[in-house]
XYZ file of C-alpha atoms in Angstrom:
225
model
C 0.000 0.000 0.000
C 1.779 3.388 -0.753
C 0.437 5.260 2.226
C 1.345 8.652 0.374
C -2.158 8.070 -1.461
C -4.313 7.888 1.340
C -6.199 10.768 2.439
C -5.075 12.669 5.674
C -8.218 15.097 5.938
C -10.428 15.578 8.569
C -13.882 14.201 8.005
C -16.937 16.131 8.368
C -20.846 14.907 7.755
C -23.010 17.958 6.870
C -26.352 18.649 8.265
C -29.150 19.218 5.835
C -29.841 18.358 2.170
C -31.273 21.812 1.030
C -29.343 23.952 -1.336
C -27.147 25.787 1.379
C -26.040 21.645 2.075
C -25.393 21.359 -1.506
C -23.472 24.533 -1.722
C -21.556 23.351 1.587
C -20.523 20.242 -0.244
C -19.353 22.091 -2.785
C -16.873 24.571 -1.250
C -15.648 21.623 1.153
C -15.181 19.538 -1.996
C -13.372 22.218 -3.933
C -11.517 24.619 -1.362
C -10.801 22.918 1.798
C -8.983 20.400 3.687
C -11.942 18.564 4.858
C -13.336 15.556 3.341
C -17.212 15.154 3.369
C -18.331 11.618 3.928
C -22.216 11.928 4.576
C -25.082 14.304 5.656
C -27.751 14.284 8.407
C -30.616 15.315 8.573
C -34.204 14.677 11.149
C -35.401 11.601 11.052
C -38.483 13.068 9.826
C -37.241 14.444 6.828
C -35.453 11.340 5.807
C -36.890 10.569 2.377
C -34.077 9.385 0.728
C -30.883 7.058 1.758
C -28.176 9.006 -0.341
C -26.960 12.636 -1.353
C -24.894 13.568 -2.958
C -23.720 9.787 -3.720
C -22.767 9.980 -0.130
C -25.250 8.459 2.793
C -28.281 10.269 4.148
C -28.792 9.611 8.312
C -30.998 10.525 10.965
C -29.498 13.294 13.368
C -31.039 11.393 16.342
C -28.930 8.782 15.212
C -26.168 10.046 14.110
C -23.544 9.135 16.696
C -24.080 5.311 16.029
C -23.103 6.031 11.987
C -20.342 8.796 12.899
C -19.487 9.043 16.236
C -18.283 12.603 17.108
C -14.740 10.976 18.649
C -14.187 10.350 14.821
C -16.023 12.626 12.648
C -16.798 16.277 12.537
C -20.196 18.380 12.089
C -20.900 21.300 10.056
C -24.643 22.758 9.899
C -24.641 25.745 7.092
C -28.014 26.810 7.547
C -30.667 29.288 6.258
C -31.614 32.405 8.616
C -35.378 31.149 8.925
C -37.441 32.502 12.012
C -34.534 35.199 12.983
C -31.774 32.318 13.272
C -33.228 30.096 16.043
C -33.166 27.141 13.957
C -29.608 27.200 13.259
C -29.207 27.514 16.903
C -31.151 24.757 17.867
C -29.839 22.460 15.931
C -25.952 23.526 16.720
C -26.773 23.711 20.226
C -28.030 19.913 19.841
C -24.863 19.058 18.027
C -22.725 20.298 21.107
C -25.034 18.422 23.096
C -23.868 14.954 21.371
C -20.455 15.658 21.728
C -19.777 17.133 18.662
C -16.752 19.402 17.263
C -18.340 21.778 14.466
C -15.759 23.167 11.422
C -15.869 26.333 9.969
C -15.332 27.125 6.207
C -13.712 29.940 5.390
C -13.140 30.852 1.601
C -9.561 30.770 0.393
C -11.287 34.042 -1.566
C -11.913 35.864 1.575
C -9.802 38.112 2.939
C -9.272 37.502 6.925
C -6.349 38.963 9.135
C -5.836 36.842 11.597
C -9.502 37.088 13.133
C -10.891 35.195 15.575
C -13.510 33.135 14.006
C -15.575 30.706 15.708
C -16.691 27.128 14.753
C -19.589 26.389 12.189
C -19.255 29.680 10.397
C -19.995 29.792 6.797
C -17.837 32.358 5.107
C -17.593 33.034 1.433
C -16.165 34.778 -1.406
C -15.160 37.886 -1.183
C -15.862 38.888 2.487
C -13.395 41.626 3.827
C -12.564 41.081 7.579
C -10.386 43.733 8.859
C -7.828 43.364 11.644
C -9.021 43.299 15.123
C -12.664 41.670 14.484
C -14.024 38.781 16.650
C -16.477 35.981 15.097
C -18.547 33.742 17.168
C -19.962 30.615 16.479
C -22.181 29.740 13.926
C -22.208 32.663 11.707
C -23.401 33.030 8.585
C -21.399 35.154 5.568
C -22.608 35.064 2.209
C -20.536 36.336 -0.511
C -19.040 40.035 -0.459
C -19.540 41.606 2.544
C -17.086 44.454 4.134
C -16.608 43.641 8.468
C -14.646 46.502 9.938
C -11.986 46.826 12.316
C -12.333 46.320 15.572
C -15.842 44.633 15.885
C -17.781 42.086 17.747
C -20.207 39.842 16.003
C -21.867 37.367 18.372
C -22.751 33.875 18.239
C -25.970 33.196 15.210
C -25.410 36.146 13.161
C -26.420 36.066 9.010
C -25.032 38.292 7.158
C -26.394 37.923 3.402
C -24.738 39.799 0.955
C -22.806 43.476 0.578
C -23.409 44.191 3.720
C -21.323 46.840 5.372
C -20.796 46.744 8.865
C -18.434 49.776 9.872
C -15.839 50.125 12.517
C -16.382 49.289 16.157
C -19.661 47.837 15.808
C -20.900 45.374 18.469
C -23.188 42.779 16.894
C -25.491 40.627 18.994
C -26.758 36.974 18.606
C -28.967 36.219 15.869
C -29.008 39.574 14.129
C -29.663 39.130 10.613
C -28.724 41.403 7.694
C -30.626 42.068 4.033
C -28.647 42.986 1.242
C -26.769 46.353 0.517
C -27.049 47.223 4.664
C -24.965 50.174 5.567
C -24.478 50.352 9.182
C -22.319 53.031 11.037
C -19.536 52.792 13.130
C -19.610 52.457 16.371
C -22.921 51.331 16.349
C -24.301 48.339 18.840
C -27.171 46.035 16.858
C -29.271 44.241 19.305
C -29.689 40.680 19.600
C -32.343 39.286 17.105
C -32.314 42.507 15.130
C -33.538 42.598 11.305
C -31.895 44.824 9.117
C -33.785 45.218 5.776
C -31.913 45.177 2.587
C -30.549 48.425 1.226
C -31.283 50.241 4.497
C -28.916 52.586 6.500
C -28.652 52.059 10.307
C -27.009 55.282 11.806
C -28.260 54.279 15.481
C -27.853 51.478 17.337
C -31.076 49.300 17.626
C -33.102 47.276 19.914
C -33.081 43.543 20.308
C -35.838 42.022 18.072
C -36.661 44.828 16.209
C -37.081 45.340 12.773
C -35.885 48.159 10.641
C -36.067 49.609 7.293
C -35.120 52.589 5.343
C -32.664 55.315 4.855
C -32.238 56.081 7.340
C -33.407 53.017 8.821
C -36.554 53.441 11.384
C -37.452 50.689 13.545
C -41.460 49.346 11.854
C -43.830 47.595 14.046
C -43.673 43.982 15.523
C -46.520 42.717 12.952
C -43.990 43.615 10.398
C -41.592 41.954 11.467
C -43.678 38.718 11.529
C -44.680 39.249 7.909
C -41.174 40.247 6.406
């Protein structure tokens, strides 16, 4: 056997079978140093036995297939009902013992940041010196994070957002496309930021804003946006 041929990377199932899984599988595949051997997903949304040519098992069972002593977890998930999915469910992979990884985009530019575990970061994000990442955050493709920032554990950014200097945000803030926000600004925890708005004051935890500048709208709103 000529051992130089066998892989060395660290293996990782992925949670979900939805595009942002597919997309996952994709960047790990392509631009990482992790090999994906499987996905997970709740039992009762276990239609299927394979993805991706790769096996398809039930999260409640997914230590007896990949125990977390061997394997590693990665959850890329959509922002749905302000983030608390994605939370649940990495909060339930901690629970069975598992280590999460985080994929960061050999196309992003990082400098030396702190970056938690499970974070989805993509093309073309700008993270400038002195900016600390949770866990389990969310950065689709192009965004600008300025120096000297805090973003807390659950945050989505989506795309082109701009988050100045010295902002604080909190957990499970969520960001539209094209947001401007200010420096120095704090953004509460489970704040929505509608795309193409301008936040030039810090905001309240679970409120929803819009505009230029950006006004905080009524909870109703919220619960239709």
């Amino acid at each position: 056997m000529n051992i130089q041929h066998m892989s060395t990377k660290t293996k990782v199932v992925i949670f979900g079978l939805n595009d942002f899984a597919e997309l996952a599988h994709y960047y790990l595949t392509t631009d990482s140093k992790y090999e994906v051997v499987g996905f997970t997903v709740n039992k009762e949304y276990l239609t299927e036995s394979t993805f991706k040519e790769l096996p398809i098992v039930a999260f409640e069972e997914l230590e007896q297939h990949f125990p977390p002593d061997q394997y590693m977890l990665f959850a890329p998930m959509a922002g749905n009902n302000m983030n608390n999915i994605r939370k649940k469910i990495y909060l339930e992979g901690k629970e069975k013992g598992y280590t999460f990884i985080s994929y960061i985009s050999s196309k992003a530019t990082v400098c030396d940041n702190e970056i938690g575990e499970n974070c989805f970061i993509l093309e073309d994000n700008t993270l400038q010196p002195f900016t600390k990442i949770g866990n389990n955050v969310v950065m689709w493709s192009g965004n600008h994070i300025g120096h000297h920032g805090i973003i807390e554990n659950h945050a989505f950014f989506t795309s082109h957002v701009v988050l100045s200097g010295h902002c604080h945000v909190k957990e499970r803030a969520w960001f539209g496309v094209n947001a401007t926000i200010r420096d120095g600004l704090t953004i509460g925890e489970g704040s929505l930021i509608a795309m193409g708005s301008l936040v030039t004051k810090s905001t309240e935890n679970n409120g929803f804003y819009i505009g230029s500048p950006a006004k905080k709208q009524a909870k109703s709103a919220l619960e239709t946006y």
